[in-house]
XYZ file of C-alpha atoms in Angstrom:
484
model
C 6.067 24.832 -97.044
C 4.684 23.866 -93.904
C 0.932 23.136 -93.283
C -0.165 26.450 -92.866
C -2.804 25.736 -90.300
C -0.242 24.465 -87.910
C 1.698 27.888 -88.351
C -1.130 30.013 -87.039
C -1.181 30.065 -83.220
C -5.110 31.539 -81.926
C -5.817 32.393 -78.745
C -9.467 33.337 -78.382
C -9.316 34.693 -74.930
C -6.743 37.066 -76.093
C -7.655 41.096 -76.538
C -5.691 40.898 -79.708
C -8.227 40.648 -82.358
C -8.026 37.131 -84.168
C -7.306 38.485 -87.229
C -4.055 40.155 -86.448
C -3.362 37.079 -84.508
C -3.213 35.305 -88.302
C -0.635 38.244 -89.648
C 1.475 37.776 -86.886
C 1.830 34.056 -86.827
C 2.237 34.021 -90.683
C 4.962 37.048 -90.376
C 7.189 34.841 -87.632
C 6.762 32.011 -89.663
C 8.466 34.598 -92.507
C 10.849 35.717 -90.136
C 11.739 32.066 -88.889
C 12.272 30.678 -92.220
C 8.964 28.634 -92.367
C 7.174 30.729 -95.718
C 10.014 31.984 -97.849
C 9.304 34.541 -101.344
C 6.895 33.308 -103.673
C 5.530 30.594 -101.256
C 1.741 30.721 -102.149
C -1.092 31.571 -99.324
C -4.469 29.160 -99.079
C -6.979 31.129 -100.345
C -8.938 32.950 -97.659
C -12.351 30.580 -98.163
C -9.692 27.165 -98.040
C -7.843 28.937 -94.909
C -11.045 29.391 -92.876
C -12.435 26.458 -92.736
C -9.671 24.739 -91.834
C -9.371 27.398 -88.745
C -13.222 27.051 -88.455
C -13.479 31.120 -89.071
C -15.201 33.525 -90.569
C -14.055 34.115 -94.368
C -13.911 37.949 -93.204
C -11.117 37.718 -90.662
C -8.640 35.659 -92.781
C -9.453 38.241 -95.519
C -8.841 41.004 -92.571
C -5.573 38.801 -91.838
C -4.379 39.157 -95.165
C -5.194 43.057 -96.259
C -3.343 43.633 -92.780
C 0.027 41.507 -94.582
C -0.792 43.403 -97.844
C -0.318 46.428 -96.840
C 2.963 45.869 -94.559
C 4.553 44.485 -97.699
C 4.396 40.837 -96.657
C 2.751 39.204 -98.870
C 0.915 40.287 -102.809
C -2.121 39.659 -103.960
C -3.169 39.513 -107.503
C -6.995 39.426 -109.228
C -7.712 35.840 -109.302
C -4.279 34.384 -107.642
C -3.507 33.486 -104.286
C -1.560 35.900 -101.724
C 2.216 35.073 -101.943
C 4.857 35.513 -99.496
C 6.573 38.746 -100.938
C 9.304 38.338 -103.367
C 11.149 41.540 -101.715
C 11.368 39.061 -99.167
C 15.045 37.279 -98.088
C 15.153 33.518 -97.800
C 15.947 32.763 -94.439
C 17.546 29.537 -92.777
C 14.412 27.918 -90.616
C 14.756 27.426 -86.989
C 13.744 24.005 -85.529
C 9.962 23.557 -85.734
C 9.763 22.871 -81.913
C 11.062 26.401 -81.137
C 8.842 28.168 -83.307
C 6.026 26.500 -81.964
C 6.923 26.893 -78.438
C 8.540 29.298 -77.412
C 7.627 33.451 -77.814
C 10.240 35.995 -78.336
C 9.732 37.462 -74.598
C 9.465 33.760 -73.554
C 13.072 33.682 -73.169
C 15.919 35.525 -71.147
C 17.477 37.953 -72.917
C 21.038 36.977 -73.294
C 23.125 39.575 -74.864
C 24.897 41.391 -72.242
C 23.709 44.071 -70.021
C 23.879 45.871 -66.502
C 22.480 44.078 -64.109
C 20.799 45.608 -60.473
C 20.873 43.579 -57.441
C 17.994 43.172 -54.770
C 15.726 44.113 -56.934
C 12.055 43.567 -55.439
C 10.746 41.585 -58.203
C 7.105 41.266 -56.643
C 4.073 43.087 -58.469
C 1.004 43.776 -56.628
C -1.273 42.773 -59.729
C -4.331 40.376 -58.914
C -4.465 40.343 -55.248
C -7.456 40.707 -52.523
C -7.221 44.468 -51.733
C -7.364 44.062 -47.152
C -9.520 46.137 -45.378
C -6.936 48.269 -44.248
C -3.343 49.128 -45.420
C -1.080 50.809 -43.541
C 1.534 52.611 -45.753
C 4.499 54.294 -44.902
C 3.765 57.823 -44.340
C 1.465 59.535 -47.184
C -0.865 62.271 -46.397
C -4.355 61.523 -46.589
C -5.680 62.624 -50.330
C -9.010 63.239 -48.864
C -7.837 65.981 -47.265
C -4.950 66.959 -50.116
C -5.649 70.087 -52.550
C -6.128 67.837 -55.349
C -9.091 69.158 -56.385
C -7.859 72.993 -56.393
C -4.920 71.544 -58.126
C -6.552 70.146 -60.947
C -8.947 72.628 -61.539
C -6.285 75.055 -61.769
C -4.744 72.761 -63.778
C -7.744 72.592 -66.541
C -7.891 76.416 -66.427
C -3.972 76.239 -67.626
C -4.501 73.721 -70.642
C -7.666 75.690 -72.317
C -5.439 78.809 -72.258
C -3.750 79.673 -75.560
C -0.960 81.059 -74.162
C -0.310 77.765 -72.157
C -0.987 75.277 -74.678
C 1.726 77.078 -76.649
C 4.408 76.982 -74.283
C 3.258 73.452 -73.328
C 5.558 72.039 -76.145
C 8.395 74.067 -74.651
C 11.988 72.193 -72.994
C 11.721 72.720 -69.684
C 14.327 70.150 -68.080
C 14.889 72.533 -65.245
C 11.114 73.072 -64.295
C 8.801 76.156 -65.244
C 10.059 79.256 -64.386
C 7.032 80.255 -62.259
C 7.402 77.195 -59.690
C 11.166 78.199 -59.304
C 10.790 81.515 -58.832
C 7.571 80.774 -56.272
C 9.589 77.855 -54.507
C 12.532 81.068 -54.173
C 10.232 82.906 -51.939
C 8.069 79.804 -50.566
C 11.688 77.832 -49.030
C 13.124 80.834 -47.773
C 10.080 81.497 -45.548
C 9.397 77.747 -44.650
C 12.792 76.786 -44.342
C 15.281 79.943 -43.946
C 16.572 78.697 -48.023
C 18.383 81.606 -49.788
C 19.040 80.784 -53.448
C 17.929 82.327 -56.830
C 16.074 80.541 -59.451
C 18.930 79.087 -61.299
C 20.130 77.236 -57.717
C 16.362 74.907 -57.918
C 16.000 72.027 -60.387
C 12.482 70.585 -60.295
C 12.588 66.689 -60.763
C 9.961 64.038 -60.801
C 9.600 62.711 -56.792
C 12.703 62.814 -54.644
C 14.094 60.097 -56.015
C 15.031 61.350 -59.345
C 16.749 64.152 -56.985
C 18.971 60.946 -55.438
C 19.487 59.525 -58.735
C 20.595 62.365 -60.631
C 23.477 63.306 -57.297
C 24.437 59.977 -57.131
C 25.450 59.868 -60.733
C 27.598 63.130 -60.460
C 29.242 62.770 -57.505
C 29.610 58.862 -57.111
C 31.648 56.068 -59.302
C 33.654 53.133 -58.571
C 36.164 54.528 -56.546
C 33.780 56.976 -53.932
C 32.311 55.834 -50.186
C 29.183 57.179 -49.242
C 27.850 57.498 -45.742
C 23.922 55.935 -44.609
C 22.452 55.621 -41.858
C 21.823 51.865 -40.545
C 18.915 51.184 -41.122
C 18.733 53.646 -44.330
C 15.853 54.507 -47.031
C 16.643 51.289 -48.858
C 15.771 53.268 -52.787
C 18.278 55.037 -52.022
C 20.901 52.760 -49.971
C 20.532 50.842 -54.056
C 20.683 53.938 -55.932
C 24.331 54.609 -54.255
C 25.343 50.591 -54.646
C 24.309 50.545 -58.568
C 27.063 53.702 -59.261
C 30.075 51.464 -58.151
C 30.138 53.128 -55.126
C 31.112 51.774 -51.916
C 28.438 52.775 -49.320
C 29.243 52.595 -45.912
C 26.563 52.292 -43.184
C 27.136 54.125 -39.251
C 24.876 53.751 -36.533
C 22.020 56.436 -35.660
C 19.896 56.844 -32.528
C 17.661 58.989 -30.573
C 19.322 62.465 -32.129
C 19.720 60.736 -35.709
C 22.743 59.795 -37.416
C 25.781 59.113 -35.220
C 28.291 61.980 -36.348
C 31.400 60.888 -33.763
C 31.177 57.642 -35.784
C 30.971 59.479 -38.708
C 34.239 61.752 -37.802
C 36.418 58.647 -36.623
C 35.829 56.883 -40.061
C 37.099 60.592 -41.941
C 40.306 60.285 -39.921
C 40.919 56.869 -42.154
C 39.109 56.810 -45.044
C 38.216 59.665 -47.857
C 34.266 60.185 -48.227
C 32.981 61.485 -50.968
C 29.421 62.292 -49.221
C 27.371 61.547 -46.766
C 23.328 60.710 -47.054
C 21.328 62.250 -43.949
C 17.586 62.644 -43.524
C 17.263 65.463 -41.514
C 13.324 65.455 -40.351
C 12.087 62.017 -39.383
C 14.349 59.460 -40.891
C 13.613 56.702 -42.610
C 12.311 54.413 -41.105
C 13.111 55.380 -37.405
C 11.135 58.573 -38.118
C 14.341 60.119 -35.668
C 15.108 63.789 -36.030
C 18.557 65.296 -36.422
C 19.727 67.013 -33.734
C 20.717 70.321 -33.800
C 24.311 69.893 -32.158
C 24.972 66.971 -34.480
C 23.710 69.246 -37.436
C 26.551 71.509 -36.601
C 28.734 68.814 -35.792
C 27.884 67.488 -39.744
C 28.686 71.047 -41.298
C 32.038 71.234 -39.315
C 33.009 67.456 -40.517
C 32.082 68.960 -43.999
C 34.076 71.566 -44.023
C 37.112 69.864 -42.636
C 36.871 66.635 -44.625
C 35.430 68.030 -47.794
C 32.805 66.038 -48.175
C 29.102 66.777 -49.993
C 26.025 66.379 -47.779
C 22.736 64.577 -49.641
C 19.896 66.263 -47.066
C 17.270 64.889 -47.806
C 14.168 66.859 -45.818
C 11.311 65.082 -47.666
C 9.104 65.387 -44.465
C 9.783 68.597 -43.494
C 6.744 70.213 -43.419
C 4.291 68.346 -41.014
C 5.664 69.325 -37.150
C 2.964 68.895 -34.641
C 4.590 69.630 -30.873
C 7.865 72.114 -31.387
C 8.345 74.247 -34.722
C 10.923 72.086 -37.002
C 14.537 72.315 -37.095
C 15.927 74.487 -39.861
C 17.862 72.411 -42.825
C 21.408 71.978 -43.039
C 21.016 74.241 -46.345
C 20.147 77.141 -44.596
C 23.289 77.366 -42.690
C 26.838 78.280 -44.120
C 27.725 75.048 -45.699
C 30.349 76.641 -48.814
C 28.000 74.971 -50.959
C 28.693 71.493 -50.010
C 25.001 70.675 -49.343
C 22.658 69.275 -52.032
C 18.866 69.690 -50.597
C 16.413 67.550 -51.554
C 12.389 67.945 -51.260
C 9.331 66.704 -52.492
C 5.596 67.671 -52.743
C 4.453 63.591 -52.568
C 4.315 63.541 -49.201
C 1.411 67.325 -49.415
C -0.634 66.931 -52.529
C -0.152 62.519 -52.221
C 1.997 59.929 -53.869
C 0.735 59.700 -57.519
C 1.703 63.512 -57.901
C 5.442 63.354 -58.732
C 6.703 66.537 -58.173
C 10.205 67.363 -55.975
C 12.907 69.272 -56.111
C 16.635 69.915 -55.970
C 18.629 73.218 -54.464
C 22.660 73.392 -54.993
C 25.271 75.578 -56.386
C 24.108 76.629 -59.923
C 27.448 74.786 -61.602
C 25.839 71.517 -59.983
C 21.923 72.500 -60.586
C 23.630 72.663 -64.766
C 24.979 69.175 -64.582
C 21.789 67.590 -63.221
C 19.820 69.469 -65.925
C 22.262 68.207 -68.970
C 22.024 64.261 -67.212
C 18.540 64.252 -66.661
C 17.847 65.475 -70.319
C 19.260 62.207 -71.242
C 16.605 60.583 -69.496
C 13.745 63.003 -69.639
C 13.531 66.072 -71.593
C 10.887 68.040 -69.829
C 8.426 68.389 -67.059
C 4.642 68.284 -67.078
C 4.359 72.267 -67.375
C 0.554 72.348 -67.165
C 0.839 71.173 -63.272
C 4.063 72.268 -62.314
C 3.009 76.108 -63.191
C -0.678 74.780 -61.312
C 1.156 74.225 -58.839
C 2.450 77.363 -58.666
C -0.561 79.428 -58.592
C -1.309 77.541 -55.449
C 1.513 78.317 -53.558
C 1.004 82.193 -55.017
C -2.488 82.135 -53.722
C -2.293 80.934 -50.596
C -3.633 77.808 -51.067
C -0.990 75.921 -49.310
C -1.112 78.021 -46.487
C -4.524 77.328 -45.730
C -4.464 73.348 -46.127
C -1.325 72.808 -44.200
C -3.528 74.315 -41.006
C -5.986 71.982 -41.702
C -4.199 68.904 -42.433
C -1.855 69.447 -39.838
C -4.685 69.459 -37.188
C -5.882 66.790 -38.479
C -2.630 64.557 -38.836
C -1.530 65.227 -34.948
C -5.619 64.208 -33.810
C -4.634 61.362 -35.396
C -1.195 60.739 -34.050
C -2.101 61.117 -30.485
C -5.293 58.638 -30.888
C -3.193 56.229 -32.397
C -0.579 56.803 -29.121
C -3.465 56.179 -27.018
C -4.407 53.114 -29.155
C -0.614 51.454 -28.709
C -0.566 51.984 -25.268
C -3.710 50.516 -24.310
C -4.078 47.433 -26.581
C -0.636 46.830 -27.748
C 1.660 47.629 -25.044
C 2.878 44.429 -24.216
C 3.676 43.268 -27.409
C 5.550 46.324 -28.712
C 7.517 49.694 -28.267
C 7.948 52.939 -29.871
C 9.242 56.222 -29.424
C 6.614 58.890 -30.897
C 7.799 61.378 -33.090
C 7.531 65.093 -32.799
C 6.193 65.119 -36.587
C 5.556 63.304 -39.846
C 3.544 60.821 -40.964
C 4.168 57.558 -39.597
C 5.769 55.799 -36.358
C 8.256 53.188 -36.278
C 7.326 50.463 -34.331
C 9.051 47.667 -32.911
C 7.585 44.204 -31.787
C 8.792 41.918 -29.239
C 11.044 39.224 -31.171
C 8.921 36.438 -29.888
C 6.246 37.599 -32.660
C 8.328 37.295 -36.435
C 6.945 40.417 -38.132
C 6.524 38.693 -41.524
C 4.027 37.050 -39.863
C 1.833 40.655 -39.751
C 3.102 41.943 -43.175
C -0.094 40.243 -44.943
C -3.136 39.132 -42.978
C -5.963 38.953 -44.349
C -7.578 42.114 -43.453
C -3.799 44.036 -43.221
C -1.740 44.598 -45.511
C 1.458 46.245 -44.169
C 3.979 48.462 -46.402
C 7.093 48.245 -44.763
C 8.413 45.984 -42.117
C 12.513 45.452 -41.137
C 12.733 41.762 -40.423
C 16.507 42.566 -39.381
C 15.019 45.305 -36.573
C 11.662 43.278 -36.267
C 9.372 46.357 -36.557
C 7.252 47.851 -38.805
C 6.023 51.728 -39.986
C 2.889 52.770 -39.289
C 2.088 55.692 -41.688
C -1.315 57.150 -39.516
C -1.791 60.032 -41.642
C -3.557 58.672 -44.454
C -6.242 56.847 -42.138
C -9.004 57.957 -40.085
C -9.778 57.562 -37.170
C -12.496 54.291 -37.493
C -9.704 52.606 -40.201
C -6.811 53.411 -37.417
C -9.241 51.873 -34.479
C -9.642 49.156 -36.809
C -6.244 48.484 -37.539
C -5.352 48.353 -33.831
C -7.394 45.649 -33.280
C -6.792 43.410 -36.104
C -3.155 43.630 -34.972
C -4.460 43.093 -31.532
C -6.234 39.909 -32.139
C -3.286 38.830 -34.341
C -1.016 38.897 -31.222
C -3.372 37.570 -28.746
C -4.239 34.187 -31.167
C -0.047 33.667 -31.159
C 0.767 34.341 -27.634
């Protein structure tokens, strides 16, 4: 047996208590071959002195081993390695005492996802300011209406029963308020079973791209294209195919030359305020879309997560609430109303479709949070909505027009923009003789998303006020002047 004091590995900084430290270091050295059945234990006095513990915590150590069925313990005896235990073949001592079991890649095979953004945000200076990519502004968001309604719904007996309840399509109520709340925002006509309610819009992506794409489909984007789910396409096998998009959004003639030579399975558009141009999708081109459709049978991924903030002309109606022979999938969210953290989107399609997504995502996820999806429900019902879209909207476009006023007097020379007739954010571009990773991380900015391919950046205005969007202006401002 080895000297059991070089077995046990402490770490006193850890937050696992020493004590179970001891366990597990005697259990490996089980596993690895080190203690085999019947090997006898120090007693718990002669093991902590040599470890310079408390008698206690090796006697802690050991009732913990005792009652996994590691080791027995007899009046009088020492604690034994369990004879129920196999003799295993040890392991060189140099691996067991350097290396952990998540130390090491794992190297049985598996799938594997490319361009993965490996970086964690974990330990860093928080800047001043950061500019994200479009959320709304949670100090203005019906949070707090939200989650009171929200507490009201888990004291309720009636709701804490039906809390335990599948629900992989979403709670009745939201689907049947989201029926009448689409069709008046958005001209949507569809019954309950056409509306699967997903976590964020992304699960709405991932779950379409798994039905309609393999190895053998081509997908349409937009270059440059809402990268999640330019990778969500790539990791199904399918081939995704990028066309150019302007001014009046994603480049349809291009689109209708490459069905005249190749077979596309679907197409991925972003109706209101792409991402990241923030662009909107004309209406001709819309029309032009359906007709290329209908002729090349095709599905259409519309994606309309920023639908609902329009500050200068009253939005475009989606693609969905034309005739479309059920060839469009729409996609929604509430993250970009109520504020990231709150997943909550949704999915509207032929009910055959709507079935399939409900049966995969069941897979992955067999129900919903009912408590706040039927919360959120009562809020749309009451009105709630109503009333803070008035208010945040006013405040959002006071906020886009100062920071208009801000670009054009302090930043003018060193960028350009077009500004967008709604949304959350503006996509800027700066001159190429300023490298825009050199603005993605100062020390007092800390900027979501930047294109070093298009050398610009989004600046997502709604979720900062005015002072914090003065501010940013002129920490950019002084950034540009000290590298002219």
């Amino acid at each position: 047996m080895y000297p059991i004091e070089h077995i046990i590995r402490i770490d006193k900084k850890s937050k696992m208590p020493i004590y179970r430290q001891i366990a597990i270091s005697i259990i490996n050295a089980i596993k690895n071959g080190y203690l085999k059945a019947g090997d006898q234990l120090p007693g718990s006095r002669d093991l902590a002195d040599s470890l310079n513990l408390h008698r206690k915590t090796v006697i802690a150590a050991y009732e913990e081993l005792y009652t996994q069925d590691w080791i027995s313990m007899s009046p009088r005896k020492r604690a034994t390695i369990s004879e129920s235990i196999p003799n295993l073949k040890a392991s060189k001592w140099e691996e067991f005492s350097s290396i952990h079991s998540y130390d090491i890649d794992f190297n049985l095979p598996f799938n594997q996802y490319h361009d993965v953004d490996h970086s964690v945000e974990e330990n860093t200076v928080i800047p001043d300011i950061i500019i994200d990519d479009g959320f709304p502004d949670i100090r203005l968001s019906p949070i707090s209406a939200l989650l009171k309604t929200y507490r009201s719904y888990v004291t309720r007996t009636y709701s804490i029963k039906n809390a335990n309840l599948e629900n992989p399509q979403g709670t009745l109520a939201l689907r049947e308020q989201l029926v009448n709340y689409l069709s008046e925002t958005r001209g949507l006509i569809f019954s309950k079973e056409n509306i699967l309610i997903t976590h964020g819009a992304q699960m709405s992506i991932y779950l379409s791209a798994q039905l309609l794409l393999n190895k053998k489909a081509k997908i349409v984007v937009a270059k440059p294209n809402y990268p999640k789910a330019s990778q969500t396409f790539s990791n199904t096998g399918a081939k995704v195919l990028e066309i150019g998009i302007n001014e009046k959004g994603l480049k349809t003639d291009e689109l209708e030359s490459l069905c005249k030579t190749t077979t596309i399975t679907a197409v991925y558009v972003i109706s209101h305020h792409h991402y990241p141009t923030t662009v909107t999708l004309s209406v001709d081109r819309r029309v032009h879309l359906l007709e290329l459709s209908k002729q090349y049978h095709f599905a259409i991924i519309e994606d309309d997560y920023d639908f609902d903030y329009h500050y200068t002309t009253p939005p475009y109606l989606p693609l969905a609430s034309g005739g479309h022979n059920g060839n469009v999938i729409y996609i929604g969210s509430f993250s970009k109303i109520l504020g990231p953290s709150i997943r909550i989107g949704f999915m509207v399609a032929p009910k055959n479709f709507i079935q399939q997504c409900v049966e995969l995502r069941k897979t992955i996820d067999v129900g919903n949070d009912a408590y706040m999806q039927n919360s959120l429900a009562s809020l749309i019902k009451e009105g709630e909505f109503t009333r803070y879209f008035k208010k945040a909207k006013k405040f959002y476009q006071e906020r886009l027009e100062l920071l208009d006023q801000l670009l054009k007097k302090e930043l003018n020379k060193y960028i350009s923009y077009t500004l967008p007739t709604g949304g959350m954010a503006v996509w800027i571009k700066v001159d190429k003789q300023y490298p825009i990773s050199a603005i993605q991380n100062l020390s007092k900015l800390r900027i979501k998303h930047i294109s070093k391919e298009e050398n610009a950046f989004r600046f997502g205005f709604a979720s900062l006020n005015e002072r914090e969007i003065l501010q940013a202006i002129h920490i950019l401002k002084d950034h540009f002047i000290k590298h002219q």
